[in-house]
Amino acid sequence: MEFISDMLLGLAALGAGIYCIVLSRRLQRFNRLESGMGGAIAVLSAQVDDMTRVLQNAQATASASAEQLSALTLRAEQGAERLELMLASLHDLPGAEGEARRHRVVRRRARGDLEGAE
């Protein structure tokens, strides 16, 4: 019985050794930089770095645009306030309460029209 258990133990150790060799070869192929997963990870890492830089540039541009838009909005509000003040001051002018002056238009006939009318 002892011999059988030693044989089974030896076969199990041999199977574990073969399994370790197979796993080692798979891991080496997996980590190979040219064609394996290591290459894919390196490419993805470079792309993530590029995207991070692009995102930082976009955030900086958006921040600058937001500041510029805020300044323009403030300037437009100040202009609107001045326009409202000017419009209100127009109501204080004498004769501006709806009195519309009619301008008289005088049209002169050309000399040729006068001769033909007689």
Coordinates of N, CA, C and O in Angstrom, one line a residue:
M1 N 0.8 -1.2 0.0 CA 0.0 0.0 0.0 C 0.9 1.3 0.0 O 0.5 2.2 -0.6
E2 N 2.0 1.2 0.7 CA 2.9 2.3 0.8 C 3.5 2.6 -0.6 O 3.7 3.7 -1.0
F3 N 3.8 1.5 -1.3 CA 4.3 1.7 -2.7 C 3.3 2.4 -3.6 O 3.8 3.3 -4.4
I4 N 2.1 2.0 -3.5 CA 1.1 2.6 -4.4 C 0.9 4.1 -4.0 O 0.8 5.0 -4.9
S5 N 0.9 4.5 -2.8 CA 0.8 5.9 -2.4 C 2.0 6.7 -2.8 O 1.9 7.8 -3.2
D6 N 3.3 6.0 -2.8 CA 4.5 6.7 -3.2 C 4.4 6.9 -4.7 O 4.8 8.0 -5.3
M7 N 3.9 5.9 -5.5 CA 3.7 6.1 -6.9 C 2.7 7.2 -7.3 O 3.0 8.0 -8.2
L8 N 1.6 7.2 -6.6 CA 0.6 8.3 -6.8 C 1.1 9.6 -6.5 O 0.9 10.6 -7.2
L9 N 1.9 9.7 -5.4 CA 2.5 11.0 -5.0 C 3.5 11.4 -6.0 O 3.6 12.6 -6.4
G10 N 4.3 10.5 -6.6 CA 5.3 10.8 -7.6 C 4.6 11.3 -8.9 O 5.1 12.2 -9.6
L11 N 3.6 10.6 -9.3 CA 2.8 11.0 -10.5 C 2.2 12.3 -10.3 O 2.1 13.2 -11.2
A12 N 1.7 12.6 -9.1 CA 1.1 13.9 -8.9 C 2.1 15.0 -8.9 O 1.9 16.1 -9.5
A13 N 3.4 14.8 -8.4 CA 4.4 15.7 -8.5 C 4.9 15.9 -9.9 O 5.1 17.1 -10.4
L14 N 4.9 14.9 -10.7 CA 5.3 15.0 -12.1 C 4.2 15.7 -12.9 O 4.6 16.6 -13.7
G15 N 3.0 15.5 -12.6 CA 1.9 16.3 -13.3 C 1.9 17.7 -12.9 O 1.7 18.6 -13.7
A16 N 2.2 18.0 -11.6 CA 2.3 19.4 -11.2 C 3.5 20.1 -11.9 O 3.4 21.3 -12.3
G17 N 4.6 19.4 -12.0 CA 5.8 20.0 -12.7 C 5.5 20.3 -14.2 O 5.8 21.3 -14.7
I18 N 4.8 19.3 -14.8 CA 4.4 19.6 -16.3 C 3.5 20.7 -16.4 O 3.6 21.6 -17.2
Y19 N 2.5 20.8 -15.4 CA 1.5 21.9 -15.4 C 2.3 23.2 -15.2 O 1.9 24.3 -15.9
C20 N 3.3 23.3 -14.4 CA 4.0 24.5 -14.1 C 4.8 24.9 -15.4 O 4.9 26.1 -15.7
I21 N 5.4 24.0 -16.1 CA 6.1 24.3 -17.3 C 5.2 24.9 -18.4 O 5.5 25.9 -19.0
V22 N 4.0 24.3 -18.5 CA 3.0 24.8 -19.5 C 2.6 26.2 -19.1 O 2.5 27.1 -19.9
L23 N 2.3 26.4 -17.8 CA 1.9 27.8 -17.4 C 3.1 28.8 -17.6 O 2.8 29.9 -18.0
S24 N 4.3 28.4 -17.4 CA 5.4 29.3 -17.6 C 5.5 29.7 -19.0 O 5.8 30.9 -19.3
R25 N 5.4 28.7 -19.9 CA 5.5 29.0 -21.4 C 4.3 30.0 -21.8 O 4.5 30.9 -22.6
R26 N 3.1 29.7 -21.3 CA 2.0 30.6 -21.6 C 2.2 32.0 -21.1 O 1.9 33.0 -21.7
L27 N 2.8 32.1 -19.9 CA 3.0 33.4 -19.3 C 4.1 34.2 -20.1 O 4.0 35.4 -20.3
Q28 N 5.1 33.5 -20.6 CA 6.1 34.1 -21.4 C 5.5 34.6 -22.7 O 5.8 35.7 -23.2
R29 N 4.7 33.8 -23.3 CA 4.0 34.3 -24.6 C 3.1 35.5 -24.3 O 2.9 36.4 -25.1
F30 N 2.4 35.4 -23.1 CA 1.5 36.5 -22.7 C 2.2 37.8 -22.5 O 1.7 38.9 -22.9
N31 N 3.4 37.8 -22.0 CA 4.1 39.0 -21.6 C 5.1 39.4 -22.7 O 5.8 40.4 -22.6
R32 N 5.2 38.7 -23.8 CA 6.1 39.1 -24.9 C 5.6 40.5 -25.5 O 4.5 40.7 -25.8
L33 N 6.5 41.4 -25.6 CA 6.2 42.8 -26.0 C 5.8 42.9 -27.4 O 5.0 43.8 -27.8
E34 N 6.4 42.2 -28.3 CA 6.1 42.3 -29.7 C 4.7 41.9 -30.1 O 4.0 42.6 -30.8
S35 N 4.4 40.7 -29.7 CA 3.1 40.1 -30.2 C 2.1 39.7 -29.1 O 0.9 39.5 -29.4
G36 N 2.6 39.7 -27.9 CA 1.7 39.2 -26.8 C 0.9 40.3 -26.2 O 0.7 41.5 -26.7
M37 N 0.3 40.0 -25.1 CA -0.5 41.0 -24.3 C 0.3 42.1 -23.8 O -0.2 43.2 -23.6
G38 N 1.6 41.9 -23.5 CA 2.5 43.0 -23.1 C 2.5 44.1 -24.1 O 2.5 45.3 -23.7
G39 N 2.6 43.8 -25.4 CA 2.6 44.8 -26.4 C 1.3 45.6 -26.4 O 1.3 46.8 -26.5
A40 N 0.2 44.9 -26.3 CA -1.1 45.5 -26.2 C -1.2 46.5 -25.0 O -1.8 47.6 -25.1
I41 N -0.7 46.0 -23.9 CA -0.8 46.8 -22.7 C 0.1 48.1 -22.9 O -0.3 49.2 -22.5
A42 N 1.3 47.9 -23.5 CA 2.2 49.1 -23.7 C 1.5 50.1 -24.7 O 1.6 51.3 -24.4
V43 N 0.8 49.6 -25.7 CA 0.2 50.5 -26.6 C -1.0 51.2 -25.9 O -1.2 52.4 -26.1
L44 N -1.8 50.5 -25.2 CA -2.9 51.1 -24.5 C -2.4 52.1 -23.4 O -3.0 53.2 -23.2
S45 N -1.3 51.8 -22.8 CA -0.7 52.8 -21.8 C -0.3 54.1 -22.5 O -0.5 55.2 -22.0
A46 N 0.3 54.0 -23.7 CA 0.7 55.2 -24.4 C -0.5 55.9 -24.9 O -0.5 57.2 -24.8
Q47 N -1.6 55.2 -25.3 CA -2.8 55.9 -25.7 C -3.4 56.6 -24.5 O -4.0 57.8 -24.7
V48 N -3.4 56.0 -23.3 CA -4.0 56.7 -22.1 C -3.2 57.9 -21.8 O -3.8 59.0 -21.5
D49 N -1.9 57.9 -21.9 CA -1.0 59.1 -21.7 C -1.4 60.2 -22.7 O -1.5 61.4 -22.3
D50 N -1.5 59.8 -24.0 CA -1.9 60.8 -25.0 C -3.3 61.4 -24.7 O -3.5 62.6 -24.8
M51 N -4.2 60.6 -24.3 CA -5.6 61.1 -24.1 C -5.6 62.0 -22.8 O -6.3 62.9 -22.7
T52 N -4.7 61.6 -21.8 CA -4.7 62.5 -20.6 C -4.2 63.9 -21.0 O -4.7 64.9 -20.5
R53 N -3.1 63.9 -21.9 CA -2.6 65.2 -22.3 C -3.7 66.0 -23.1 O -3.8 67.2 -22.9
V54 N -4.4 65.3 -24.0 CA -5.4 66.0 -24.8 C -6.5 66.5 -23.8 O -7.0 67.6 -24.0
L55 N -6.9 65.7 -22.9 CA -7.9 66.1 -21.9 C -7.5 67.3 -21.1 O -8.3 68.3 -20.9
Q56 N -6.3 67.4 -20.7 CA -5.8 68.5 -19.9 C -5.8 69.8 -20.8 O -6.1 70.9 -20.3
N57 N -5.4 69.6 -22.1 CA -5.4 70.8 -23.0 C -6.8 71.3 -23.2 O -7.1 72.5 -23.2
A58 N -7.8 70.3 -23.3 CA -9.2 70.7 -23.6 C -9.7 71.4 -22.3 O -10.5 72.3 -22.4
Q59 N -9.4 70.9 -21.1 CA -9.8 71.6 -19.9 C -9.3 73.0 -19.8 O -10.0 73.9 -19.4
A60 N -8.0 73.1 -20.2 CA -7.4 74.5 -20.1 C -8.1 75.4 -21.1 O -8.4 76.6 -20.8
T61 N -8.4 74.9 -22.3 CA -9.0 75.7 -23.3 C -10.5 76.1 -22.8 O -10.9 77.2 -23.0
A62 N -11.2 75.1 -22.3 CA -12.5 75.4 -21.8 C -12.5 76.4 -20.7 O -13.4 77.2 -20.6
S63 N -11.6 76.3 -19.8 CA -11.5 77.2 -18.7 C -11.2 78.6 -19.2 O -11.9 79.6 -18.8
A64 N -10.3 78.8 -20.2 CA -10.1 80.1 -20.8 C -11.3 80.6 -21.5 O -11.6 81.8 -21.4
S65 N -12.0 79.8 -22.2 CA -13.2 80.2 -22.9 C -14.3 80.6 -21.9 O -15.0 81.6 -22.2
A66 N -14.4 79.9 -20.8 CA -15.4 80.2 -19.8 C -15.1 81.6 -19.2 O -16.0 82.4 -19.0
E67 N -13.8 81.9 -18.9 CA -13.4 83.2 -18.4 C -13.7 84.3 -19.4 O -14.3 85.3 -19.0
Q68 N -13.4 84.0 -20.6 CA -13.7 85.0 -21.7 C -15.2 85.3 -21.8 O -15.6 86.4 -21.9
L69 N -15.9 84.2 -21.8 CA -17.4 84.4 -21.9 C -18.0 85.1 -20.7 O -18.9 85.9 -20.9
S70 N -17.4 84.8 -19.6 CA -17.9 85.5 -18.4 C -17.6 87.0 -18.5 O -18.5 87.9 -18.1
A71 N -16.4 87.4 -18.9 CA -16.1 88.8 -19.1 C -17.0 89.5 -20.1 O -17.4 90.6 -20.0
L72 N -17.2 88.8 -21.2 CA -18.1 89.3 -22.3 C -19.5 89.5 -21.8 O -20.2 90.5 -22.1
T73 N -20.0 88.5 -21.0 CA -21.3 88.6 -20.4 C -21.4 89.8 -19.5 O -22.4 90.6 -19.5
L74 N -20.5 90.0 -18.7 CA -20.4 91.2 -17.8 C -20.4 92.5 -18.6 O -21.2 93.4 -18.2
R75 N -19.6 92.5 -19.6 CA -19.6 93.7 -20.4 C -20.9 94.0 -21.1 O -21.4 95.1 -21.2
A76 N -21.6 92.9 -21.6 CA -22.9 93.1 -22.2 C -23.9 93.5 -21.2 O -24.8 94.4 -21.6
E77 N -23.9 93.0 -20.0 CA -24.8 93.5 -19.0 C -24.6 95.0 -18.7 O -25.6 95.7 -18.5
Q78 N -23.4 95.4 -18.6 CA -23.1 96.8 -18.3 C -23.6 97.7 -19.5 O -24.2 98.7 -19.3
G79 N -23.4 97.2 -20.7 CA -23.9 97.9 -21.9 C -25.4 98.0 -21.9 O -26.0 99.0 -22.2
A80 N -26.1 96.9 -21.5 CA -27.6 96.9 -21.4 C -28.1 97.9 -20.4 O -29.1 98.6 -20.6
E81 N -27.4 98.0 -19.2 CA -27.7 98.9 -18.2 C -27.6 100.4 -18.7 O -28.5 101.2 -18.5
R82 N -26.5 100.6 -19.4 CA -26.3 102.0 -20.0 C -27.4 102.3 -21.0 O -28.0 103.4 -21.0
L83 N -27.8 101.3 -21.8 CA -28.8 101.5 -22.8 C -30.2 101.8 -22.1 O -31.0 102.7 -22.6
E84 N -30.5 101.1 -21.1 CA -31.7 101.3 -20.3 C -31.7 102.7 -19.7 O -32.8 103.4 -19.8
L85 N -30.6 103.2 -19.2 CA -30.5 104.5 -18.7 C -30.7 105.5 -19.7 O -31.4 106.5 -19.5
M86 N -30.1 105.3 -20.9 CA -30.3 106.3 -22.0 C -31.7 106.3 -22.5 O -32.3 107.4 -22.8
L87 N -32.3 105.2 -22.6 CA -33.7 105.1 -23.0 C -34.6 105.8 -22.0 O -35.6 106.5 -22.3
A88 N -34.3 105.6 -20.7 CA -35.1 106.3 -19.7 C -34.9 107.8 -19.7 O -35.8 108.6 -19.5
S89 N -33.7 108.2 -20.0 CA -33.4 109.7 -20.1 C -34.1 110.3 -21.4 O -34.4 111.5 -21.4
L90 N -34.4 109.5 -22.4 CA -35.1 110.0 -23.6 C -36.5 110.4 -23.2 O -37.1 111.3 -23.8
H91 N -37.1 109.8 -22.3 CA -38.5 110.1 -21.9 C -38.5 111.4 -21.1 O -39.6 112.0 -21.1
D92 N -37.4 111.9 -20.6 CA -37.4 113.1 -19.9 C -37.2 114.3 -20.8 O -37.4 115.5 -20.4
L93 N -36.9 114.1 -22.1 CA -36.7 115.2 -23.0 C -38.1 115.9 -23.3 O -39.1 115.2 -23.4
P94 N -38.1 117.2 -23.5 CA -39.4 117.9 -23.8 C -39.8 117.6 -25.2 O -39.0 117.5 -26.1
G95 N -41.1 117.3 -25.4 CA -41.6 117.0 -26.7 C -41.4 115.6 -27.2 O -41.6 115.3 -28.3
A96 N -40.9 114.8 -26.4 CA -40.6 113.4 -26.8 C -41.7 112.5 -26.4 O -41.6 111.3 -26.4
E97 N -42.8 113.0 -26.0 CA -43.9 112.2 -25.5 C -44.9 111.8 -26.6 O -46.1 111.7 -26.4
G98 N -44.4 111.6 -27.8 CA -45.3 111.1 -28.8 C -45.6 112.1 -29.8 O -46.4 111.9 -30.7
E99 N -45.1 113.4 -29.7 CA -45.4 114.4 -30.7 C -44.6 114.1 -31.9 O -43.4 114.3 -31.8
A100 N -45.2 113.7 -32.9 CA -44.4 113.4 -34.1 C -44.5 114.6 -35.0 O -45.6 115.0 -35.4
R101 N -43.4 115.1 -35.4 CA -43.4 116.2 -36.3 C -43.4 115.7 -37.7 O -42.7 114.8 -38.1
R102 N -44.2 116.3 -38.5 CA -44.3 115.9 -39.9 C -43.4 116.8 -40.7 O -43.5 118.1 -40.6
H103 N -42.6 116.3 -41.5 CA -41.7 117.1 -42.3 C -42.4 117.3 -43.6 O -43.0 116.4 -44.2
R104 N -42.3 118.5 -44.1 CA -42.9 118.8 -45.4 C -41.9 118.6 -46.5 O -40.8 119.1 -46.4
V105 N -42.3 117.9 -47.4 CA -41.5 117.6 -48.6 C -41.9 118.4 -49.8 O -43.1 118.3 -50.2
V106 N -41.0 119.1 -50.3 CA -41.3 119.9 -51.5 C -40.6 119.3 -52.7 O -39.4 119.1 -52.7
R107 N -41.4 119.0 -53.7 CA -40.8 118.4 -54.9 C -40.9 119.4 -56.0 O -41.9 120.0 -56.2
R108 N -39.9 119.6 -56.7 CA -39.8 120.5 -57.8 C -39.9 119.8 -59.1 O -39.2 118.7 -59.2
R109 N -40.6 120.3 -60.0 CA -40.7 119.7 -61.3 C -39.5 120.1 -62.1 O -39.0 121.2 -62.0
A110 N -39.1 119.2 -62.9 CA -38.0 119.6 -63.9 C -38.6 120.6 -64.9 O -39.8 120.6 -65.2
R111 N -37.7 121.3 -65.6 CA -38.2 122.3 -66.6 C -39.0 121.6 -67.7 O -39.9 122.2 -68.3
G112 N -38.6 120.4 -68.0 CA -39.3 119.8 -69.1 C -40.7 119.4 -68.8 O -41.6 119.4 -69.6
D113 N -41.0 119.2 -67.5 CA -42.4 118.9 -67.0 C -43.2 120.1 -67.1 O -44.4 120.0 -67.3
L114 N -42.7 121.3 -66.8 CA -43.5 122.5 -66.8 C -43.9 122.9 -68.3 O -45.0 123.4 -68.5
E115 N -43.1 122.7 -69.2 CA -43.4 123.0 -70.6 C -44.5 122.1 -71.1 O -45.4 122.4 -71.9
G116 N -44.4 120.8 -70.7 CA -45.4 119.8 -71.2 C -46.7 120.0 -70.5 O -47.8 119.6 -71.1
A117 N -46.8 120.6 -69.3 CA -48.0 120.8 -68.6 C -48.8 122.0 -69.1 O -50.0 122.0 -69.0
E118 N -48.2 122.9 -69.9 CA -48.9 124.1 -70.4 C -49.6 123.8 -71.6 O -50.2 123.3 -72.3

